[in-house]
mmCIF file of C-alpha atoms in Angstrom:
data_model
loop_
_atom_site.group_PDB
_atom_site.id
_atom_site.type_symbol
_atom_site.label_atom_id
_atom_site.label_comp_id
_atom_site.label_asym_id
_atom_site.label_seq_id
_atom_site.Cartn_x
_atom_site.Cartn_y
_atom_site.Cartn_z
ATOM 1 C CA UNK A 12 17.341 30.845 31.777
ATOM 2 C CA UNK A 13 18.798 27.721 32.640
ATOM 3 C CA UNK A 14 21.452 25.459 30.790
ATOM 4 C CA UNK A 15 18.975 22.594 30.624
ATOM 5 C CA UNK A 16 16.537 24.711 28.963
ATOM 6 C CA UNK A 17 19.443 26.350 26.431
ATOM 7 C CA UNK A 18 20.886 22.982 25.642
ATOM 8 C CA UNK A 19 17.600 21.900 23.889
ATOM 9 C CA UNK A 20 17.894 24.903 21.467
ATOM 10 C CA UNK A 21 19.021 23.825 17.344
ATOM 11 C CA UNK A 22 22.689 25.225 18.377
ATOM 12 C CA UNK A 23 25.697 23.755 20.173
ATOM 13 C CA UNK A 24 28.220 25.314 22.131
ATOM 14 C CA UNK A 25 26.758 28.236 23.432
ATOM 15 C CA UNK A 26 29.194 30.272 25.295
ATOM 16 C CA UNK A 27 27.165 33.118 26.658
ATOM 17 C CA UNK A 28 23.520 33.877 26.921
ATOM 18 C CA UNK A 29 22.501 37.635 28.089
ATOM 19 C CA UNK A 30 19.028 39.263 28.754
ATOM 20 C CA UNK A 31 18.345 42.039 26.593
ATOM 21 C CA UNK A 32 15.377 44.344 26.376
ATOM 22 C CA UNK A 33 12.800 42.756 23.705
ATOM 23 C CA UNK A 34 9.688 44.933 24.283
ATOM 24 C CA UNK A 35 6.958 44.336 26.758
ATOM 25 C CA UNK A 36 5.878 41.014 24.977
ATOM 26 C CA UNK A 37 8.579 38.809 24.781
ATOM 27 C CA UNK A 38 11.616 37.466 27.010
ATOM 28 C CA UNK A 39 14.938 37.852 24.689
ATOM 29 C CA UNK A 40 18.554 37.379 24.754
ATOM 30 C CA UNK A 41 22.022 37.348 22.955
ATOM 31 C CA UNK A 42 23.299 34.280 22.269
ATOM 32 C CA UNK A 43 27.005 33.527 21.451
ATOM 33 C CA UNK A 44 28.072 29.899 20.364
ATOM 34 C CA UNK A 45 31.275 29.591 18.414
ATOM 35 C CA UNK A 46 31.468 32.356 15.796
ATOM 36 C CA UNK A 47 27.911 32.846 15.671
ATOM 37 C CA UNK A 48 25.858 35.503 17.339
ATOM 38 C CA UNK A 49 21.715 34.584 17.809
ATOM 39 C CA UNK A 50 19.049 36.814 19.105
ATOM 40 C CA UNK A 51 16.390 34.404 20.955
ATOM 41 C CA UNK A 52 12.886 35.210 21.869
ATOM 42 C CA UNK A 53 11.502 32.947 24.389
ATOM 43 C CA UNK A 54 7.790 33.335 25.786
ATOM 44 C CA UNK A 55 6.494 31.306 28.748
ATOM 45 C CA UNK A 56 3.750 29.265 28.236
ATOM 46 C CA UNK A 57 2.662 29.144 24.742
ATOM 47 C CA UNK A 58 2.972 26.783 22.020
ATOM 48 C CA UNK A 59 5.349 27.547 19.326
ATOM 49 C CA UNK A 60 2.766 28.487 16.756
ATOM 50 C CA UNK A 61 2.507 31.593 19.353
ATOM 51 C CA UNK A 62 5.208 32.904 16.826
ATOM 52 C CA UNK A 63 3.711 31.923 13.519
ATOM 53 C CA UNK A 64 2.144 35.297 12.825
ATOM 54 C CA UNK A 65 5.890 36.787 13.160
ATOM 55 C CA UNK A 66 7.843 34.048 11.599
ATOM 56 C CA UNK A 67 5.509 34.639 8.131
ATOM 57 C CA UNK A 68 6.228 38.347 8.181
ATOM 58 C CA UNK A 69 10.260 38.204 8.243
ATOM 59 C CA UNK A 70 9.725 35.096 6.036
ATOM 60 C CA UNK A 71 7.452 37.426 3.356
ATOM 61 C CA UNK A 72 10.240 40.496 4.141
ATOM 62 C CA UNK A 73 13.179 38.353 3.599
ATOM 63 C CA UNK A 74 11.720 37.283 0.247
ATOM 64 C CA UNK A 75 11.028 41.034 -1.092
ATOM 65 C CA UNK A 76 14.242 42.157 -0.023
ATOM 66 C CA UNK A 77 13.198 43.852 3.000
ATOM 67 C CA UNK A 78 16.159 44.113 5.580
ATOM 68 C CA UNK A 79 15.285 42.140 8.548
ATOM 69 C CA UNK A 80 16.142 39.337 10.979
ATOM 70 C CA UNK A 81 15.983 35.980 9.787
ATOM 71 C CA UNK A 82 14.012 32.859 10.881
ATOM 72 C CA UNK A 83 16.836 30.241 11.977
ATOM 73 C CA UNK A 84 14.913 28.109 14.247
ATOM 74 C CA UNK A 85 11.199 27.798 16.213
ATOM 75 C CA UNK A 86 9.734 25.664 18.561
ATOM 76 C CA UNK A 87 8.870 24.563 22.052
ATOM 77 C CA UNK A 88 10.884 23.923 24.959
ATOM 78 C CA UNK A 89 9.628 22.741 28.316
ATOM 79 C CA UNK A 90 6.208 24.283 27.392
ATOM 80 C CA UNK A 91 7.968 27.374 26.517
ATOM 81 C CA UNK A 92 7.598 28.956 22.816
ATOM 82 C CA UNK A 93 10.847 29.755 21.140
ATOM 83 C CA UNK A 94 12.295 31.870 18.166
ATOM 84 C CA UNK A 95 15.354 32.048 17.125
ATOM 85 C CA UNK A 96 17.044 34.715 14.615
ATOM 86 C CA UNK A 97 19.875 36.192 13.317
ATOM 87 C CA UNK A 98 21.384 39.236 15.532
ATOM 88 C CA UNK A 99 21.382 42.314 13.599
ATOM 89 C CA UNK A 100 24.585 44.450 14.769
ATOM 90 C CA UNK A 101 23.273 47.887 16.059
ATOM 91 C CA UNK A 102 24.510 51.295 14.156
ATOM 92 C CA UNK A 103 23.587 54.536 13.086
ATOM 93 C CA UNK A 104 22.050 55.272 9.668
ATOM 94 C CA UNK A 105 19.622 57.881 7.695
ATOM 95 C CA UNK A 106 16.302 58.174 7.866
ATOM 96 C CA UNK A 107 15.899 58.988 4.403
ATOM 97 C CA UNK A 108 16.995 55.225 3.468
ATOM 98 C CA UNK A 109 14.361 54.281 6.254
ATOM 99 C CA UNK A 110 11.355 56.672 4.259
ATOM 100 C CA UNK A 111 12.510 54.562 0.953
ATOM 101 C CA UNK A 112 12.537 50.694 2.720
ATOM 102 C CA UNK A 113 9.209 51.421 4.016
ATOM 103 C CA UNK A 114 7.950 52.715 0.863
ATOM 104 C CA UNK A 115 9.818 49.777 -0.663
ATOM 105 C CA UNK A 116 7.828 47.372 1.718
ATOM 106 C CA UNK A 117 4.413 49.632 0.791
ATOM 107 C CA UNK A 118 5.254 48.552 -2.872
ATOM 108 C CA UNK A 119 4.417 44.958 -2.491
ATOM 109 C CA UNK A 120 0.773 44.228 -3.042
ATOM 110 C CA UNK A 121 -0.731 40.905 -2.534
ATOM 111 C CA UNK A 122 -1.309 38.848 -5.343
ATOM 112 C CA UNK A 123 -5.158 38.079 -4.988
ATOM 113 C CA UNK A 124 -5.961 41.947 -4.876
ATOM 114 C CA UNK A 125 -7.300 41.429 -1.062
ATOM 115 C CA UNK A 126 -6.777 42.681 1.976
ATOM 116 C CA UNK A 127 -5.431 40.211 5.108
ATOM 117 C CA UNK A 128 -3.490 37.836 5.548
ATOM 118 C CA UNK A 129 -2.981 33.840 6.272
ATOM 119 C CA UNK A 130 -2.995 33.764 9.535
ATOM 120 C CA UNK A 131 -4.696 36.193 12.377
ATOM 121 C CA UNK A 132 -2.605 38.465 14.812
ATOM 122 C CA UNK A 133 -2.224 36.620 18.286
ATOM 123 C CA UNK A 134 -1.002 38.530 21.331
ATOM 124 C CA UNK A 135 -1.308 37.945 24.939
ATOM 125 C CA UNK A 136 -3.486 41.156 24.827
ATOM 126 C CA UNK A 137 -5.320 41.056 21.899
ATOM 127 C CA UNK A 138 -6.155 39.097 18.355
ATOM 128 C CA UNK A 139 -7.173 40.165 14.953
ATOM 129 C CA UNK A 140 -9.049 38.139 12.389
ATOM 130 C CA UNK A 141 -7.330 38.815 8.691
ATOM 131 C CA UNK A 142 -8.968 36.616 6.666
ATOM 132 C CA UNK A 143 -9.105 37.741 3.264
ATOM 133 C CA UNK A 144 -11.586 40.096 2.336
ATOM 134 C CA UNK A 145 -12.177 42.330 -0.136
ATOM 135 C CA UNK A 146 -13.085 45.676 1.821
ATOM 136 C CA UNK A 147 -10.127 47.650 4.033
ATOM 137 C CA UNK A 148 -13.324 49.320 6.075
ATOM 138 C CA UNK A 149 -14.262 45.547 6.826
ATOM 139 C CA UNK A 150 -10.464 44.676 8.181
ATOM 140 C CA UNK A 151 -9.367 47.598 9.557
ATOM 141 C CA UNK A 152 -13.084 49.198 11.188
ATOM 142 C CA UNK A 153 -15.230 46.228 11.546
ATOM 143 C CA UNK A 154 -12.390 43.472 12.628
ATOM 144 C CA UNK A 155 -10.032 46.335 14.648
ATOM 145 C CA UNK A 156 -11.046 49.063 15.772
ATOM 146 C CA UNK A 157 -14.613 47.738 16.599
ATOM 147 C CA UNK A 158 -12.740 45.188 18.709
ATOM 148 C CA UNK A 159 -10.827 47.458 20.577
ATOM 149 C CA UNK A 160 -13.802 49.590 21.322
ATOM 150 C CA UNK A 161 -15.537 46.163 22.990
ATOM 151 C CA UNK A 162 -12.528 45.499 24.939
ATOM 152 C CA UNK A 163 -12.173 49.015 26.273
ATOM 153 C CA UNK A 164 -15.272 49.082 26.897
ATOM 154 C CA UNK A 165 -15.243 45.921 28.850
ATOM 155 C CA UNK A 166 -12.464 46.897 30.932
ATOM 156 C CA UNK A 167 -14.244 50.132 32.212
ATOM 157 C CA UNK A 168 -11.781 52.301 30.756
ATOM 158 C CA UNK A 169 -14.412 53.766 28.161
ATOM 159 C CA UNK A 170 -17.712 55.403 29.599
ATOM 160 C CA UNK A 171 -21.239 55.823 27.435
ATOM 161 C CA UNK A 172 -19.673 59.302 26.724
ATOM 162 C CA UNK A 173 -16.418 57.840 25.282
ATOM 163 C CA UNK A 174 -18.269 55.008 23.342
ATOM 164 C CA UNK A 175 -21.499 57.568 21.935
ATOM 165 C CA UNK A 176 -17.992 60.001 20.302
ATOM 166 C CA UNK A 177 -16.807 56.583 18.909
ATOM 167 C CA UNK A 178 -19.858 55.816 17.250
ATOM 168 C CA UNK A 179 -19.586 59.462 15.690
ATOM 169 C CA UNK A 180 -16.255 58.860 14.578
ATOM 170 C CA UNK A 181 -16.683 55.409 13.306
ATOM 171 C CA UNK A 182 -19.077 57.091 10.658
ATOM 172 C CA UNK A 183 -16.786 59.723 9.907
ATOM 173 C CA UNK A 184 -14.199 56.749 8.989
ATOM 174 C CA UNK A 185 -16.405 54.578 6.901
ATOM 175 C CA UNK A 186 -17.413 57.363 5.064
ATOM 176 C CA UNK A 187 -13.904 58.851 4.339
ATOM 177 C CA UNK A 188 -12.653 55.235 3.534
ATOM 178 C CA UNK A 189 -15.643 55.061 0.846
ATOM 179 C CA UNK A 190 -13.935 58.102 -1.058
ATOM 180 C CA UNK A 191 -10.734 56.395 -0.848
ATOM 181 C CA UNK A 192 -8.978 54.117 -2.530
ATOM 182 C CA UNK A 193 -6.786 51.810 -0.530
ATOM 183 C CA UNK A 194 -4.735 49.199 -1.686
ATOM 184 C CA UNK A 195 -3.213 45.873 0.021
ATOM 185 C CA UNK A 196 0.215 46.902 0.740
ATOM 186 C CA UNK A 197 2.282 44.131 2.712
ATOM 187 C CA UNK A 198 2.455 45.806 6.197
ATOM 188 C CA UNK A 199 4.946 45.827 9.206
ATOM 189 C CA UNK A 200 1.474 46.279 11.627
ATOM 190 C CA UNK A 201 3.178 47.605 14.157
ATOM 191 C CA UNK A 202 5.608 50.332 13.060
ATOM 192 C CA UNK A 203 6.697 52.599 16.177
ATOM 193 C CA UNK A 204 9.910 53.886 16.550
ATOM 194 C CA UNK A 205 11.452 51.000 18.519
ATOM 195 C CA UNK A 206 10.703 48.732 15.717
ATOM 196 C CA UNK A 207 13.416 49.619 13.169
ATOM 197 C CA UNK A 208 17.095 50.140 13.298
ATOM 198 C CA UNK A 209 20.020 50.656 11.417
ATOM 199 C CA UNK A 210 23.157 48.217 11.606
ATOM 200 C CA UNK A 211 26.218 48.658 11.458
ATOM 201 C CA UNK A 212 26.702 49.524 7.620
ATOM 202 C CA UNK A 213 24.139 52.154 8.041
ATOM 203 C CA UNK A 214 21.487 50.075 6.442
ATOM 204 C CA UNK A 215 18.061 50.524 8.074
ATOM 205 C CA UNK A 216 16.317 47.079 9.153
ATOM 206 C CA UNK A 217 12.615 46.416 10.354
ATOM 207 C CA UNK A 218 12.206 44.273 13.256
ATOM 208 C CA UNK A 219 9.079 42.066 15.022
ATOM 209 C CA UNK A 220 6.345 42.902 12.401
ATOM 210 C CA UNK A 221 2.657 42.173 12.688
ATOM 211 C CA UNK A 222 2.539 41.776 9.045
ATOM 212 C CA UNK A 223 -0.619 42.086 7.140
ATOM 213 C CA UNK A 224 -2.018 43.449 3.670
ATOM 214 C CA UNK A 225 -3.408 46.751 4.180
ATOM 215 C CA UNK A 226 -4.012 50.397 3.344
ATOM 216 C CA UNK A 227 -0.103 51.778 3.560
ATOM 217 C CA UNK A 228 -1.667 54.737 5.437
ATOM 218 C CA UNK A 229 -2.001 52.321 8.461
ATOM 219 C CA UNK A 230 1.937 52.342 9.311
ATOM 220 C CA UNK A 231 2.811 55.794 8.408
ATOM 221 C CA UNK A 232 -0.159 56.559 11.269
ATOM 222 C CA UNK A 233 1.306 54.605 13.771
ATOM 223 C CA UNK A 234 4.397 56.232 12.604
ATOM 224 C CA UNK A 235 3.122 59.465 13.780
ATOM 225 C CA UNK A 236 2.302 58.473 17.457
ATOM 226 C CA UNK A 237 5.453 58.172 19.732
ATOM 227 C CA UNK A 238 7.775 59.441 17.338
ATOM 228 C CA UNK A 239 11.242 58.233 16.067
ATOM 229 C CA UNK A 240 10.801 59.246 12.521
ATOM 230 C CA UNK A 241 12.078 62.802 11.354
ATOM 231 C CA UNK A 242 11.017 65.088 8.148
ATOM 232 C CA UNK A 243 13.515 63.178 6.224
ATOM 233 C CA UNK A 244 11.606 59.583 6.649
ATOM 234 C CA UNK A 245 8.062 61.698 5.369
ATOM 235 C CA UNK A 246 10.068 63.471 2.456
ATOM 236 C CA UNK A 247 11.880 60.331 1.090
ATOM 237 C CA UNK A 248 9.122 58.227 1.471
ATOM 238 C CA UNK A 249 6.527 60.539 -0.087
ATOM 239 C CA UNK A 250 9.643 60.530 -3.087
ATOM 240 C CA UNK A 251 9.423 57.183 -3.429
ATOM 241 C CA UNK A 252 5.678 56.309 -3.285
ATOM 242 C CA UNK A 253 3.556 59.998 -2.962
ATOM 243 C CA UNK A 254 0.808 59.783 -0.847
ATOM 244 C CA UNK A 255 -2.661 60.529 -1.690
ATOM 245 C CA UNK A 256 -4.638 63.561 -1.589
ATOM 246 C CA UNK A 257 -6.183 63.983 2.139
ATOM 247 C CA UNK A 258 -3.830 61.387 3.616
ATOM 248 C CA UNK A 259 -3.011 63.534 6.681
ATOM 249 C CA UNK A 260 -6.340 63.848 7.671
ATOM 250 C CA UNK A 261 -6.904 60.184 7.484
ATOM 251 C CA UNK A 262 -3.583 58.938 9.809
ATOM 252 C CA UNK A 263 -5.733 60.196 12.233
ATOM 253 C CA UNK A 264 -7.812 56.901 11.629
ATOM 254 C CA UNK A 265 -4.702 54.792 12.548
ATOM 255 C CA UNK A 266 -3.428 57.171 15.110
ATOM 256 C CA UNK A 267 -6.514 56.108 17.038
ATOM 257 C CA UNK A 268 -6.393 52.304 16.383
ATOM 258 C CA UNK A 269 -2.420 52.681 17.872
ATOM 259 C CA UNK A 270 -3.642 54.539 20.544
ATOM 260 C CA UNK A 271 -6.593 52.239 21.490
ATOM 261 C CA UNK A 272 -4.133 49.340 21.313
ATOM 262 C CA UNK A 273 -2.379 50.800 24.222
ATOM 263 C CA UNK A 274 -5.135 51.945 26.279
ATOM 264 C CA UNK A 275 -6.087 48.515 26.146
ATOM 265 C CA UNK A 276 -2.729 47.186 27.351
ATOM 266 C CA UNK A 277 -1.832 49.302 30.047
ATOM 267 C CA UNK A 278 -5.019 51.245 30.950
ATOM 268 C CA UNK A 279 -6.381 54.790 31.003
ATOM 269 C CA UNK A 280 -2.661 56.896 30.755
ATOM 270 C CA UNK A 281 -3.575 56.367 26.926
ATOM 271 C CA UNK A 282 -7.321 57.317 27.316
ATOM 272 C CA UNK A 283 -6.736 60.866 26.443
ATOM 273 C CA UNK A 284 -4.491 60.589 23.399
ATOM 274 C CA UNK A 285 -7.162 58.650 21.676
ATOM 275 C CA UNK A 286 -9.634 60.862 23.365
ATOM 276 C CA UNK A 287 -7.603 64.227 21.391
ATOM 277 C CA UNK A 288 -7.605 61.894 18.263
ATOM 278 C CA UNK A 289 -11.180 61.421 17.887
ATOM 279 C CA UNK A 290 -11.464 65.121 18.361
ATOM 280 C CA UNK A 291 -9.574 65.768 15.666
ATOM 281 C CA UNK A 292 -11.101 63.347 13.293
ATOM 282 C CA UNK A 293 -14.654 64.709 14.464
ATOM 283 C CA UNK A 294 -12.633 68.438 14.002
ATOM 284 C CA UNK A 295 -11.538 67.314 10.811
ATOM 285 C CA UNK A 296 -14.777 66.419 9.268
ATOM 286 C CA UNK A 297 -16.353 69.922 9.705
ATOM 287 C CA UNK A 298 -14.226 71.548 7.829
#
């Protein structure tokens, strides 16, 4: 990054500016001017409204006490999006205070009784629709996963073999999400194990949601794929908010959306884990 680029930023007298790791989406840095310490995301090309979707999640954390960065500055720069945020101080911490700020998080509803959100997920592999609605099988099967299964599809990383065991567990889905009731729960949308940390206190922090209203079961799946949360996360968050009857059976659901996210990113080295999870859904529903 250049100074000319830098010097437009909201700050002043930046005195160092390193590249960090930010996930496979974004460009991001430490920023030091004065006192103050700044974690920037930058990404090429896009408007600044690329980060809207993000900048309303911390904004909804922030206001229900969920620890997380906070918004201090978006925009465009030389055609370049831009966000700007606080930089959280990495530590080590419990996971049984992560299982209660999730359940925490799971805790806030949204206020019309609906499932979505104000404004759509946007990535530079993917969007969502979240417009209110109603029905979690309408958001989550016939807005996500049904998505996914096109774009798979039209990337030739599905066959007619993959797509005819979809269509057999897409019933098995809609019929298990008939039995149960789901609630809006404010989301993070994207909870893996690289997206929370603890600081330097020990507290535990959630970082670069895809915030939405939906069934909670949705992040404790994704929870489940990759790892990164221990028995201690399930016990304290099952303390704090107890799940419902047949909810291990049904991460499976969201185990495949995760896993259908990624085959669609980076290609078939994901096509078998969300190959073994419609198995076990389609194993699941004999029994």
């Amino acid at each position: 990054m250049d100074k000319q680029w830098s010097s437009q930023l909201p700050i002043s007298n930046i005195t160092k500016l390193v590249r960090v790791g930010g996930g496979d989406v974004n460009n991001a840095y430490r920023l030091e001017a004065g006192d103050e310490t700044y974690f920037l995301l930058t990404q090429p090309h896009q408007p600044a409204t690329f980060y809207a979707g993000e900048i309303a999640g911390l904004k909804d954390f922030e206001k229900n006490d969920i620890l997380a960065p906070r918004v201090l500055g978006n925009g465009q720069i030389d055609g370049d999006a831009y966000l700007l945020l606080n930089y959280l101080e990495q530590g080590q911490g419990s996971q049984t205070d992560l299982g209660e700020l999730v359940a925490k998080l799971h805790h806030v509803h949204s206020k019309n009784g609906q499932f979505g959100y104000d404004l759509g997920y946007v990535s530079n592999d993917e969007s969502f629709d979240n417009s209110w609605t109603d029905s979690w099988s309408n958001l989550f099967v016939n807005r996500r996963l049904d998505k996914l299964r096109q774009m798979v599809l039209d990337k030739h990383l599905w066959t007619q073999r993959d797509d005819d065991k979809y269509q057999q567990v897409r019933q098995v889905i809609l019929a298990a999400l008939a039995e149960h009731q789901s609630e809006p729960s404010l989301l993070h949308g994207d909870l893996w194990g690289g997206n929370y940390m603890f600081l330097a206190d020990g507290q535990p922090a959630l970082i670069d949601p895809a915030a939405f209203y939906g069934d909670r079961e949705f992040d404790l799946g994704i929870t489940t794929v990759f790892g990164g949360f221990d028995a201690d996360f399930y016990a304290a968050y099952n303390a704090a908010y107890p799940l419902d009857p047949g909810a291990n059976q049904r991460l499976n659901f969201y185990r495949l959306y995760y896993l259908m996210v990624h085959t669609n990113k980076f290609g078939s080295m994901y096509k078998s884990g969300a190959d073994a999870a419609m198995n076990q859904i389609l194993e699941n529903a004999r029994v």
